[in-house]
Amino acid sequence: MNDRIHNFNAGPAALPLPVLEEIKDSFLNYKKSGMSITEVSHRSKWFDDVINDAVERTQRLLKLGPDYKVLFLQGGASMQFCMIPLNFLSANSSADYINTGTWSTKAIAEAKIQNKPIQIVASSEDKNFCYIPKDISFNKDAAFVHLTSNNTIKGTQFETLPDTNGVPMIIDMSSDIMSRPLDMENIGMIYAGAQKNIGPSGVCMVIVQQNLLDRIPDNIPTMLSYNTFADKNSMYNTPPCFGIYTIELVLKWVEETIGGLEKMGALNQEKGKLLYNFMDDSGFYRATTDIGSRSLMNVTFRLPDENLEAQFISDAIRSGFGGLKGHRSVGGCRASIYNATGMDAVTDLISFMKDFEKKNG
Amino acid sequence: MNDRIHNFNAGPAALPLPVLEEIKDSFLNYKKSGMSITEVSHRSKWFDDVINDAVERTQRLLKLGPDYKVLFLQGGASMQFCMIPLNFLSANSSADYINTGTWSTKAIAEAKIQNKPIQIVASSEDKNFCYIPKDISFNKDAAFVHLTSNNTIKGTQFETLPDTNGVPMIIDMSSDIMSRPLDMENIGMIYAGAQKNIGPSGVCMVIVQQNLLDRIPDNIPTMLSYNTFADKNSMYNTPPCFGIYTIELVLKWVEETIGGLEKMGALNQEKGKLLYNFMDDSGFYRATTDIGSRSLMNVTFRLPDENLEAQFISDAIRSGFGGLKGHRSVGGCRASIYNATGMDAVTDLISFMKDFEKKNG
């Protein structure tokens, strides 16, 4: 096992061990090229195969229609916060934003920096973002509805996507992409920093519908237009090759080893249920989010006091459980249980938590 | 040797073998973290040490004063073409651009897309960019002078940087950063896509002086402001961790194995001289660039006709020499001999070229 730990990091996060092993094994000589994957040209047959396979696996896993383009950008989701209003909002169109936490708030701020007209149609800020707003009224002439499907920091997740009455949704899925099947109806665009469920940091996957691409004005900077990436299969300039290669292998693992998104989703359901049920039955650990809004990816929780939390986190590290500290902006504890964090990690964590409670409860 | 080839790719390009071996060896468990370097948090001690070491090695290698910040961005040099005018040009300031090829031309186009006032003070377009303009008159009130120090596609390089009379230079050094010592006098900013001399694709190193950072307006999108990166040690959001880690190892190799930029520069001089001298003495191979403007990084050349060139490239591949095809926009042949392509690769290439001439000349 190479003394690997159970990795509950929020991102960069755990990657499937078989993926890491494949990268390692071929690292000095990729597919008999005589070069590392980091050394082959992005204009070569080797890399063409990599990027095309990553695109095709995405199409199959999400059952995308031919009107969706799969792109690989850089700059993380944060760059998308800027590109979305720049590409899809003009002076005479407005967009609806749902505010469910830190990342939604940042997305809203970037639209405002550009003086783009947007409206916050729902927010859970009143209760420190511990729930997902329901029964939202959308503006029927909005250019799009922006939302964050899973909130890494606050630990909430849309169980089902809202009904926007046909307005296309643009969804930040950084922390739950490929974690469950997805109904693409009404989805205009998905974007996701790779470093949680599908790869290393440094790549942002964008899945965007052609009718949104058709709206983009011509006069924006080349690298800030989605059309630049759509027109050149993400290779207008040198793409982040190693990241795309890793994504390819992760998607192959989801498709071939796990067996697709239905199975991935069922597994994630089971992992989340086990951990939440354990905490709900405990008087010691307390989940911070409302039932019906709980994230299956980022399980946020508290212990009776901050001293115990600090001890819990440090005892956990000594016992081989990493990344359990909550985000520095909210404190507490968080177990991120993305696709690559297996059932064994969750059951081992629960055993550890039981032990810790016995000693300290 | 794992059947590795001599890699003359223009970018992504060869990396030092000891760097690749170190990445491979620690790939499943980085410094006893129990995680891959691709899985550790960017907020961890492990990654802090990586990014700080990469910054400090850059400072030492280039002998940077304390007024320079070393940053790691994404989007390649192409994103810089957009960010530079956005950050450093207002409606009432103008900049001087030198046009020495494809990349300069793109940098100029991006300033024009933003309607920023710029002036092209010199160009070698009249002779298909086969030389570097000399004796340029700069506007003394220009906000900056932009130039491309090495032209990957056309095979030219500034042997020495121009005297701008105190106007700060902003230099695209994507293809010659860290290839020789550098006098930072009059340099306001350097930027470089990593994938040629210092790492894999997906990271752009930016070295920028504080007095340029002080000029940046507040109202530009967060991810497009250099101050966002300068204020947070390049970690406002998740950085491209694997790329920065590889850069750290490459810079360690330059500093400790090669012995610094003086030695690196001498080695590159020697490699270039050997290859150019061989071609100048040959009636068969012909360098395409003017003496005094020749790149020590990208040696562009032609054979007597295009059929011979095609045969040369395919014979070379069969003999273990990769990446010798010229850029698709110019044709011909090109041997990129960056830092990681050693003297042995150059002498072996010359032997192969002699053989090929003997058989086909």
XYZ file of C-alpha atoms in Angstrom:
722
model
C 0.000 0.000 0.000
C 3.013 2.337 0.012
C 1.848 3.674 3.396
C -0.852 5.745 1.786
C -3.376 7.473 4.024
C -7.150 7.780 3.803
C -7.354 11.165 2.084
C -10.384 13.341 2.913
C -8.956 16.516 1.330
C -11.451 18.967 -0.164
C -9.290 19.663 -3.205
C -6.760 18.867 -4.507
C -8.183 15.570 -3.391
C -7.697 11.825 -3.549
C -7.281 10.236 -6.968
C -8.007 6.571 -7.694
C -4.931 4.504 -6.858
C -5.026 2.565 -10.186
C -4.874 5.933 -11.997
C -1.847 7.033 -10.014
C -0.189 3.671 -10.625
C -0.764 3.890 -14.366
C 0.705 7.405 -14.492
C 3.705 6.272 -12.489
C 4.347 3.161 -14.551
C 4.365 4.997 -17.878
C 5.952 8.214 -16.659
C 9.341 7.869 -18.383
C 8.031 6.394 -21.608
C 4.411 7.019 -22.576
C 2.999 4.358 -24.940
C 6.419 3.617 -26.465
C 6.805 7.273 -27.527
C 10.199 7.365 -25.826
C 8.936 10.432 -23.948
C 7.048 11.217 -20.759
C 3.421 12.288 -21.209
C 4.712 15.669 -19.965
C 7.139 15.806 -22.922
C 4.990 14.805 -25.908
C 3.736 17.519 -28.225
C 0.113 18.560 -27.878
C 0.030 18.385 -31.692
C 1.029 14.688 -31.696
C -1.095 11.626 -32.297
C -0.402 10.587 -28.688
C -1.984 13.660 -27.210
C -4.792 13.816 -29.762
C -5.821 10.377 -28.598
C -5.713 11.500 -24.966
C -7.873 14.587 -25.386
C -10.327 12.899 -27.727
C -10.728 9.978 -25.358
C -11.318 12.369 -22.437
C -13.995 14.160 -24.483
C -15.678 10.945 -25.625
C -15.749 9.421 -22.159
C -17.348 12.622 -20.864
C -19.951 12.440 -23.628
C -20.755 8.821 -22.813
C -20.783 9.186 -19.022
C -23.081 12.220 -19.075
C -25.046 11.000 -22.127
C -24.463 14.340 -23.842
C -26.280 15.212 -27.034
C -24.322 16.404 -30.078
C -25.140 20.030 -29.239
C -22.733 20.028 -26.276
C -19.017 20.790 -26.568
C -16.572 19.424 -23.984
C -13.708 21.851 -23.342
C -10.646 22.046 -21.128
C -9.679 25.476 -19.846
C -7.314 26.826 -17.230
C -7.647 29.192 -14.283
C -10.042 27.107 -12.217
C -13.686 27.828 -11.546
C -12.627 31.321 -10.440
C -11.733 32.217 -14.022
C -15.184 30.992 -15.071
C -16.810 33.455 -12.664
C -15.282 36.168 -14.875
C -15.779 34.515 -18.269
C -19.478 33.678 -17.846
C -20.807 37.268 -17.641
C -18.215 38.401 -20.207
C -19.402 35.811 -22.733
C -23.109 35.527 -22.010
C -24.343 38.892 -20.724
C -24.725 42.073 -22.724
C -25.964 45.453 -21.517
C -29.544 44.518 -22.322
C -29.778 41.057 -20.801
C -29.843 39.974 -17.186
C -29.064 36.739 -15.384
C -30.409 35.059 -12.255
C -27.903 33.924 -9.625
C -28.606 31.626 -6.665
C -26.350 32.278 -3.690
C -25.560 29.156 -1.677
C -22.124 29.947 -0.272
C -18.587 31.180 -0.758
C -18.226 30.239 -4.417
C -21.630 31.523 -5.532
C -20.849 34.775 -3.721
C -17.607 35.080 -5.675
C -19.356 34.323 -8.965
C -21.843 37.111 -8.207
C -19.039 39.530 -7.307
C -17.289 38.952 -10.646
C -20.461 39.728 -12.601
C -20.797 42.946 -10.599
C -17.159 43.955 -11.257
C -18.066 43.945 -14.940
C -21.217 45.996 -14.251
C -23.330 43.234 -15.746
C -27.015 43.239 -14.781
C -27.754 40.275 -12.549
C -30.372 39.423 -9.963
C -29.935 37.244 -6.871
C -33.146 35.236 -6.970
C -32.444 33.108 -3.886
C -29.941 32.954 -1.064
C -29.357 30.887 2.051
C -27.093 33.501 3.598
C -29.683 34.135 6.338
C -28.752 30.809 7.947
C -25.036 30.817 7.153
C -25.669 28.793 3.989
C -26.630 25.611 5.865
C -29.442 24.812 3.406
C -30.341 24.891 -0.289
C -33.181 27.323 -1.165
C -36.332 25.683 -2.548
C -39.271 27.007 -4.619
C -37.332 29.738 -6.371
C -39.025 32.159 -8.778
C -36.900 32.724 -11.845
C -37.122 35.585 -14.319
C -38.446 34.034 -17.500
C -36.366 36.368 -19.682
C -33.104 35.766 -17.812
C -30.159 34.948 -20.085
C -29.247 32.128 -17.720
C -29.563 30.895 -14.145
C -26.262 30.447 -12.317
C -25.931 28.060 -9.413
C -23.358 26.012 -7.508
C -24.595 22.432 -7.380
C -22.401 21.433 -4.436
C -20.915 23.782 -1.871
C -17.520 22.437 -0.837
C -17.073 24.781 2.096
C -20.586 24.838 3.542
C -21.314 21.153 2.867
C -24.610 21.516 1.028
C -25.726 20.127 -2.333
C -28.772 20.436 -4.572
C -30.449 17.028 -4.265
C -32.256 17.800 -7.502
C -31.726 20.757 -9.795
C -34.393 23.476 -9.769
C -36.997 23.846 -12.505
C -36.051 27.045 -14.316
C -38.937 27.000 -16.791
C -36.646 26.583 -19.729
C -34.035 29.194 -18.830
C -30.624 27.544 -19.366
C -28.710 26.788 -16.197
C -24.985 27.447 -15.889
C -23.740 25.261 -13.075
C -20.519 25.260 -11.096
C -20.107 21.513 -10.533
C -16.497 21.694 -9.348
C -17.146 19.470 -6.374
C -19.771 17.044 -7.656
C -19.189 16.558 -11.372
C -19.281 12.876 -12.351
C -20.451 11.896 -8.873
C -23.951 10.856 -10.017
C -26.069 10.658 -13.190
C -27.160 14.001 -14.562
C -30.236 15.063 -16.495
C -28.951 17.604 -19.039
C -32.429 19.038 -19.660
C -32.269 22.819 -19.185
C -28.504 22.746 -18.618
C -26.711 25.247 -20.847
C -23.281 24.866 -19.323
C -21.418 22.979 -16.620
C -17.975 23.879 -15.388
C -15.727 22.174 -12.889
C -12.249 22.679 -11.540
C -10.843 19.169 -11.934
C -9.122 18.875 -8.586
C -11.977 17.330 -6.646
C -13.666 14.554 -8.597
C -11.903 14.181 -11.922
C -8.231 15.065 -11.825
C -5.411 17.238 -10.524
C -5.574 21.033 -10.169
C -4.854 23.174 -13.222
C -7.677 22.116 -15.560
C -11.258 23.297 -15.655
C -13.724 21.154 -17.581
C -16.436 23.106 -19.393
C -19.430 21.474 -21.077
C -21.392 24.019 -23.065
C -24.312 23.980 -25.454
C -23.925 25.324 -28.979
C -26.782 27.831 -28.634
C -24.903 29.501 -25.782
C -21.701 29.577 -27.845
C -23.653 31.278 -30.615
C -24.409 34.213 -28.309
C -20.769 35.115 -27.602
C -19.673 38.480 -29.003
C -16.630 38.594 -31.303
C -14.801 41.463 -29.656
C -13.699 39.866 -26.386
C -10.096 38.814 -25.714
C -9.243 35.560 -27.488
C -8.373 33.518 -24.399
C -11.539 34.672 -22.624
C -13.940 33.471 -25.315
C -15.369 29.973 -25.085
C -15.474 29.908 -28.876
C -11.662 29.957 -28.979
C -11.665 26.633 -27.146
C -14.721 25.199 -28.930
C -13.284 25.966 -32.375
C -9.916 24.296 -31.696
C -10.768 21.256 -29.537
C -9.265 23.156 -26.554
C -5.938 23.538 -28.382
C -5.821 27.118 -29.597
C -2.672 27.243 -27.516
C -0.870 24.574 -25.506
C -3.391 22.975 -23.142
C -2.568 21.629 -19.656
C -1.615 18.230 -21.067
C -0.765 16.340 -17.893
C -4.035 17.386 -16.265
C -6.114 16.362 -19.273
C -4.291 13.030 -19.399
C -5.072 12.403 -15.733
C -8.724 13.301 -16.331
C -8.800 10.782 -19.167
C -7.588 8.057 -16.820
C -10.004 9.035 -14.051
C -12.953 8.958 -16.461
C -11.787 5.579 -17.729
C -11.790 4.374 -14.115
C -15.314 5.728 -13.546
C -16.555 4.146 -16.756
C -14.745 0.802 -16.743
C -13.832 0.008 -13.157
C -16.805 1.538 -11.342
C -19.208 0.924 -14.223
C -20.611 4.380 -14.973
C -22.417 7.178 -13.177
C -25.406 5.154 -11.961
C -23.048 2.890 -10.029
C -20.850 5.820 -8.977
C -23.936 7.651 -7.709
C -25.200 4.624 -5.778
C -21.816 4.190 -4.150
C -21.666 7.852 -3.181
C -25.204 7.664 -1.762
C -24.202 4.706 0.356
C -21.016 6.381 1.627
C -22.836 9.581 2.535
C -25.752 7.802 4.184
C -23.435 5.742 6.359
C -21.560 8.800 7.605
C -24.580 11.055 8.134
C -26.582 8.289 9.830
C -23.705 7.588 12.167
C -23.502 11.259 13.138
C -27.259 11.707 13.480
C -27.308 8.782 15.916
C -24.416 10.248 17.864
C -24.740 12.912 20.527
C -21.077 13.733 20.027
C -20.725 14.496 16.304
C -23.173 16.929 14.739
C -23.660 17.490 10.990
C -23.874 21.237 10.296
C -26.289 21.143 7.374
C -30.036 20.681 7.073
C -31.476 17.323 6.066
C -32.535 17.574 2.430
C -29.607 19.879 1.603
C -26.696 17.730 2.681
C -23.734 17.210 0.402
C -22.725 13.667 -0.445
C -19.282 15.006 -1.310
C -18.333 17.241 1.620
C -19.632 16.145 5.005
C -19.228 19.061 7.428
C -19.568 18.442 11.144
C -18.737 19.720 14.577
C -17.666 18.149 17.849
C -18.833 19.430 21.256
C -16.091 22.082 21.392
C -13.144 23.475 19.459
C -10.520 21.868 21.658
C -11.983 18.463 20.931
C -12.084 19.322 17.226
C -8.399 20.210 17.229
C -7.574 16.993 19.041
C -9.809 14.980 16.722
C -8.015 16.342 13.659
C -4.550 15.710 15.035
C -5.403 12.231 16.368
C -6.893 11.453 12.963
C -3.678 12.422 11.178
C -1.678 10.159 13.482
C -4.100 7.332 12.690
C -3.799 7.777 8.933
C -6.818 9.995 8.130
C -5.860 13.244 6.358
C -7.721 16.394 5.361
C -10.438 16.386 8.061
C -10.032 20.021 9.055
C -12.898 22.299 8.004
C -12.236 25.178 5.628
C -10.334 27.975 7.357
C -13.303 30.326 6.822
C -15.782 28.168 8.791
C -13.779 25.994 11.195
C -14.993 22.631 12.460
C -14.419 19.380 10.612
C -15.075 18.188 7.098
C -14.741 14.814 5.439
C -14.646 15.165 1.673
C -15.697 11.828 0.248
C -15.388 12.307 -3.490
C -15.475 9.491 -6.023
C -11.938 8.322 -5.292
C -12.454 8.063 -1.550
C -13.772 4.538 -1.209
C -16.212 2.843 1.116
C -13.275 1.393 3.080
C -12.116 4.925 3.903
C -15.576 5.815 5.178
C -16.029 2.688 7.314
C -12.508 3.058 8.724
C -13.261 6.703 9.519
C -16.448 5.779 11.360
C -14.529 3.210 13.424
C -11.984 5.859 14.276
C -14.740 8.331 15.183
C -16.372 5.755 17.484
C -13.058 5.134 19.195
C -12.388 8.839 19.562
C -15.818 9.396 21.100
C -15.293 6.509 23.515
C -12.022 8.029 24.721
C -13.123 11.645 24.763
C -16.940 11.714 24.868
C 17.472 4.179 -20.585
C 13.851 2.963 -20.921
C 14.161 3.364 -24.712
C 13.832 7.111 -24.476
C 14.389 9.147 -27.631
C 16.332 12.348 -28.255
C 13.482 14.836 -27.926
C 13.705 18.020 -30.049
C 10.080 19.068 -29.482
C 9.350 22.800 -29.482
C 6.980 22.560 -26.522
C 5.849 20.656 -24.560
C 9.493 19.685 -24.680
C 12.121 17.474 -23.080
C 12.473 17.573 -19.310
C 15.649 16.564 -17.464
C 15.606 12.795 -16.894
C 16.555 13.099 -13.192
C 13.504 15.332 -12.708
C 11.207 12.791 -14.334
C 12.743 10.015 -12.265
C 12.220 11.928 -9.033
C 8.559 12.586 -9.912
C 8.046 8.945 -10.763
C 9.719 7.615 -7.630
C 7.650 9.733 -5.253
C 4.416 9.671 -7.231
C 2.371 7.445 -4.900
C 3.680 8.906 -1.666
C 5.155 12.400 -1.692
C 7.625 13.011 1.163
C 5.901 10.508 3.451
C 2.618 12.423 3.196
C 0.860 9.206 2.240
C -0.455 11.057 -0.830
C 0.645 11.800 -4.368
C 1.867 15.345 -5.028
C -1.323 15.590 -7.140
C -3.416 14.818 -4.034
C -1.921 17.066 -1.332
C -3.741 20.261 -0.435
C -2.340 23.510 -1.813
C -2.862 24.871 1.729
C -0.567 22.211 3.236
C 2.984 22.552 4.506
C 4.057 20.186 1.711
C 2.860 22.448 -1.049
C 3.900 25.640 0.713
C 7.447 24.288 0.689
C 7.168 23.466 -3.023
C 5.951 26.875 -4.162
C 8.284 28.791 -1.869
C 11.269 26.774 -3.055
C 10.288 27.401 -6.695
C 10.081 31.132 -5.982
C 13.382 31.251 -4.088
C 15.258 29.281 -6.733
C 13.943 31.688 -9.365
C 15.101 34.637 -7.264
C 18.576 33.151 -6.856
C 19.018 31.984 -10.457
C 17.990 35.338 -11.944
C 19.529 37.354 -9.093
C 16.251 39.199 -8.603
C 16.060 42.233 -6.338
C 13.389 42.387 -3.618
C 11.187 44.567 -5.828
C 10.304 41.603 -8.079
C 7.461 39.181 -7.399
C 7.570 35.638 -8.808
C 4.095 34.389 -9.730
C 2.547 31.281 -11.244
C -0.477 31.791 -13.475
C -2.459 29.683 -15.903
C -3.554 30.068 -19.524
C -0.111 30.159 -21.094
C 1.592 33.149 -22.655
C -1.566 33.678 -24.720
C -3.472 34.717 -21.596
C -0.657 37.174 -20.857
C -1.188 38.832 -24.245
C -4.625 39.795 -22.910
C -3.677 40.583 -19.311
C -0.758 42.911 -20.092
C -2.747 45.687 -21.822
C -5.653 45.165 -19.393
C -3.380 45.685 -16.382
C -0.843 48.195 -17.626
C -2.505 50.403 -20.253
C -5.149 53.032 -19.643
C -6.853 55.271 -22.200
C -4.178 57.915 -21.803
C -1.021 55.800 -21.990
C 0.556 53.997 -24.924
C 2.975 51.088 -25.246
C 5.674 50.170 -27.770
C 5.572 46.673 -29.281
C 8.341 44.994 -31.292
C 7.047 42.490 -33.823
C 9.414 39.561 -34.391
C 7.022 36.776 -35.326
C 3.871 34.795 -34.643
C 3.713 35.350 -30.886
C 4.510 39.082 -30.986
C 1.846 39.447 -33.647
C -0.687 37.748 -31.367
C 0.333 39.939 -28.417
C -0.245 43.022 -30.587
C -3.634 41.718 -31.749
C -4.826 41.258 -28.156
C -3.936 44.847 -27.241
C -5.878 46.011 -30.292
C -8.953 43.905 -29.381
C -9.098 45.947 -26.174
C -8.709 49.209 -28.128
C -5.579 50.016 -26.177
C -3.230 52.553 -27.751
C -0.035 50.841 -28.867
C 2.663 51.524 -31.416
C 4.673 48.953 -33.369
C 8.130 50.486 -33.174
C 9.961 47.760 -35.089
C 9.138 44.693 -37.152
C 10.986 42.075 -39.138
C 7.894 41.057 -41.056
C 9.460 42.428 -44.289
C 11.795 39.426 -44.386
C 9.432 36.794 -42.968
C 10.806 37.422 -39.463
C 14.231 35.901 -40.208
C 16.064 38.581 -38.205
C 15.840 40.657 -35.032
C 15.460 44.429 -35.638
C 18.332 46.566 -34.386
C 18.650 50.291 -33.524
C 15.034 50.772 -32.531
C 13.698 54.208 -31.534
C 11.408 53.944 -28.526
C 8.836 56.456 -27.329
C 10.244 57.858 -24.130
C 6.784 58.189 -22.563
C 5.668 54.642 -23.444
C 4.147 52.744 -20.512
C 6.265 49.747 -21.497
C 8.084 48.084 -24.386
C 6.825 44.609 -25.257
C 9.042 42.087 -27.006
C 9.480 38.347 -27.520
C 13.056 37.455 -26.582
C 13.077 34.176 -28.500
C 10.837 33.271 -31.405
C 10.088 29.570 -31.233
C 8.534 29.325 -34.670
C 10.848 31.600 -36.678
C 14.043 30.549 -34.877
C 15.343 33.987 -33.935
C 16.461 35.383 -30.588
C 17.601 38.732 -29.220
C 21.328 38.201 -28.599
C 21.177 41.174 -26.253
C 18.129 43.085 -25.108
C 17.562 46.540 -26.630
C 18.322 49.761 -24.753
C 14.904 51.288 -24.060
C 16.197 54.414 -22.319
C 14.614 53.464 -19.049
C 11.195 52.416 -20.341
C 10.375 49.108 -18.598
C 10.423 46.082 -20.864
C 7.751 43.382 -20.675
C 9.255 40.282 -22.230
C 7.730 37.032 -23.435
C 10.531 34.615 -22.530
C 8.472 31.455 -22.979
C 11.162 29.778 -25.011
C 14.385 31.072 -23.473
C 13.728 31.705 -19.788
C 16.486 30.261 -17.588
C 18.597 29.437 -20.647
C 21.261 32.068 -19.891
C 22.072 34.772 -17.311
C 19.841 37.811 -17.476
C 20.467 41.459 -16.666
C 17.227 42.650 -15.024
C 18.062 46.335 -15.628
C 15.060 47.935 -17.373
C 13.009 44.735 -17.155
C 9.585 45.411 -15.673
C 8.137 41.979 -16.282
C 9.019 38.583 -17.726
C 6.502 35.891 -18.521
C 6.991 32.372 -19.789
C 4.797 29.409 -20.537
C 6.634 26.683 -18.647
C 6.462 23.972 -21.278
C 9.743 24.721 -23.041
C 12.553 25.351 -20.568
C 11.171 24.982 -17.064
C 8.327 22.503 -16.796
C 5.204 20.931 -18.234
C 2.384 22.845 -19.942
C -0.270 24.476 -17.793
C 1.782 26.989 -15.806
C 2.952 30.432 -16.822
C 5.721 31.970 -14.742
C 5.457 35.739 -14.310
C 8.193 37.868 -12.746
C 6.985 41.413 -12.208
C 8.299 44.554 -10.555
C 6.346 46.192 -7.734
C 6.137 49.574 -9.492
C 4.244 47.912 -12.356
C 1.910 46.180 -9.893
C 1.221 49.576 -8.331
C -0.209 50.817 -11.636
C -2.938 48.159 -11.930
C -6.494 49.513 -11.660
C -8.808 48.005 -9.021
C -11.832 47.420 -11.207
C -10.624 44.576 -13.416
C -11.795 40.971 -12.973
C -10.083 39.297 -10.023
C -8.427 36.473 -11.958
C -7.116 38.905 -14.599
C -5.258 41.158 -12.151
C -1.619 40.417 -11.375
C -2.225 41.827 -7.895
C -4.544 38.906 -7.104
C -1.586 36.569 -7.584
C 1.010 38.881 -6.018
C -1.069 39.391 -2.871
C -1.630 35.672 -2.252
C 1.648 34.019 -3.288
C -0.156 32.725 -6.419
C -2.763 30.950 -4.274
C -5.878 33.119 -4.416
C -7.439 29.952 -5.776
C -6.048 26.466 -6.318
C -2.853 26.786 -8.384
C -1.635 24.197 -10.922
C 0.192 22.241 -8.226
C 1.784 19.479 -10.296
C 3.212 21.997 -12.766
C 4.678 24.196 -10.035
C 6.185 21.119 -8.380
C 7.826 20.094 -11.666
C 9.167 23.627 -12.120
C 10.646 23.446 -8.624
C 12.511 20.263 -9.574
C 13.695 21.660 -12.920
C 15.046 24.801 -11.243
C 16.778 22.634 -8.633
C 18.389 20.726 -11.498
C 19.524 23.973 -13.178
C 20.894 25.303 -9.912
C 22.454 22.208 -8.377
C 23.210 19.781 -11.197
C 24.100 22.235 -13.955
C 25.476 24.849 -11.573
C 23.452 27.952 -12.402
C 22.646 30.138 -15.392
C 26.232 31.027 -16.339
C 26.968 27.336 -16.851
C 23.572 26.712 -18.444
C 24.203 29.600 -20.848
C 27.686 28.371 -21.754
C 26.326 24.903 -22.454
C 23.537 26.289 -24.621
C 26.054 28.464 -26.512
C 28.164 25.423 -27.211
C 25.217 23.311 -28.371
C 23.939 26.022 -30.708
C 27.362 26.809 -32.121
C 28.017 23.169 -32.933
C 24.748 22.785 -34.810
C 24.850 26.108 -36.671
C 28.530 25.675 -37.613
C 27.826 22.223 -38.957
C 24.999 23.562 -41.127
C 26.922 26.623 -42.311
C 29.714 24.298 -43.492
C 27.193 22.065 -45.260
C 25.822 22.708 -48.715
C 22.909 20.432 -47.863
C 21.404 21.872 -44.674
C 20.656 25.594 -44.576
C 19.805 27.608 -41.440
C 16.853 29.918 -42.173
C 17.811 32.813 -39.916
C 20.340 35.636 -40.187
C 23.642 35.422 -38.342
C 23.372 37.686 -35.303
C 19.699 36.864 -34.827
C 19.850 33.104 -34.478
C 18.077 31.340 -31.667
C 20.112 29.066 -29.421
C 16.862 27.355 -28.467
C 15.102 26.691 -31.787
C 17.355 25.925 -34.719
C 15.282 26.214 -37.887
C 16.661 24.814 -41.126
C 15.806 23.582 -44.601
C 17.018 20.756 -46.823
C 17.333 21.108 -50.620
C 13.659 20.228 -51.179
C 10.471 19.331 -49.350
C 10.584 15.649 -50.287
C 13.989 15.360 -48.678
C 12.683 17.199 -45.624
C 9.805 14.751 -45.248
C 12.185 11.833 -45.603
C 14.651 13.415 -43.163
C 11.955 13.789 -40.526
C 10.673 10.240 -40.904
C 14.165 8.683 -41.030
C 15.013 10.687 -37.914
C 12.015 9.299 -36.029
C 13.051 5.758 -36.938
C 16.546 6.522 -35.650
C 15.321 7.868 -32.308
C 15.196 11.636 -32.953
C 11.762 13.171 -32.318
C 10.210 16.587 -32.894
C 12.307 17.731 -35.863
C 9.403 18.895 -38.004
C 9.120 22.668 -38.408
C 6.029 24.470 -37.135
C 3.027 23.759 -39.367
C 2.840 27.474 -40.284
C 6.356 27.625 -41.775
C 7.319 24.083 -42.804
C 10.922 22.879 -42.983
C 12.776 21.457 -40.021
C 13.460 22.624 -36.515
C 15.608 21.260 -33.718
C 14.569 22.722 -30.386
C 17.535 22.396 -28.073
C 16.295 23.717 -24.758
C 18.083 23.284 -21.443
C 17.044 19.656 -21.027
C 18.249 18.579 -24.465
C 21.842 17.711 -23.753
C 25.065 17.933 -25.735
C 24.827 14.190 -26.451
C 21.527 14.752 -28.259
C 23.117 17.463 -30.412
C 26.224 15.481 -31.317
C 24.114 12.394 -32.064
C 21.844 14.535 -34.247
C 24.794 15.901 -36.200
C 26.079 12.364 -36.803
C 22.648 11.393 -38.065
C 22.495 14.482 -40.300
C 25.905 13.625 -41.787
C 24.765 10.093 -42.504
C 21.536 11.297 -44.040
C 23.407 13.729 -46.293
C 25.797 10.971 -47.346
C 22.903 8.755 -48.385
C 20.719 11.421 -49.953
C 22.938 14.396 -50.797
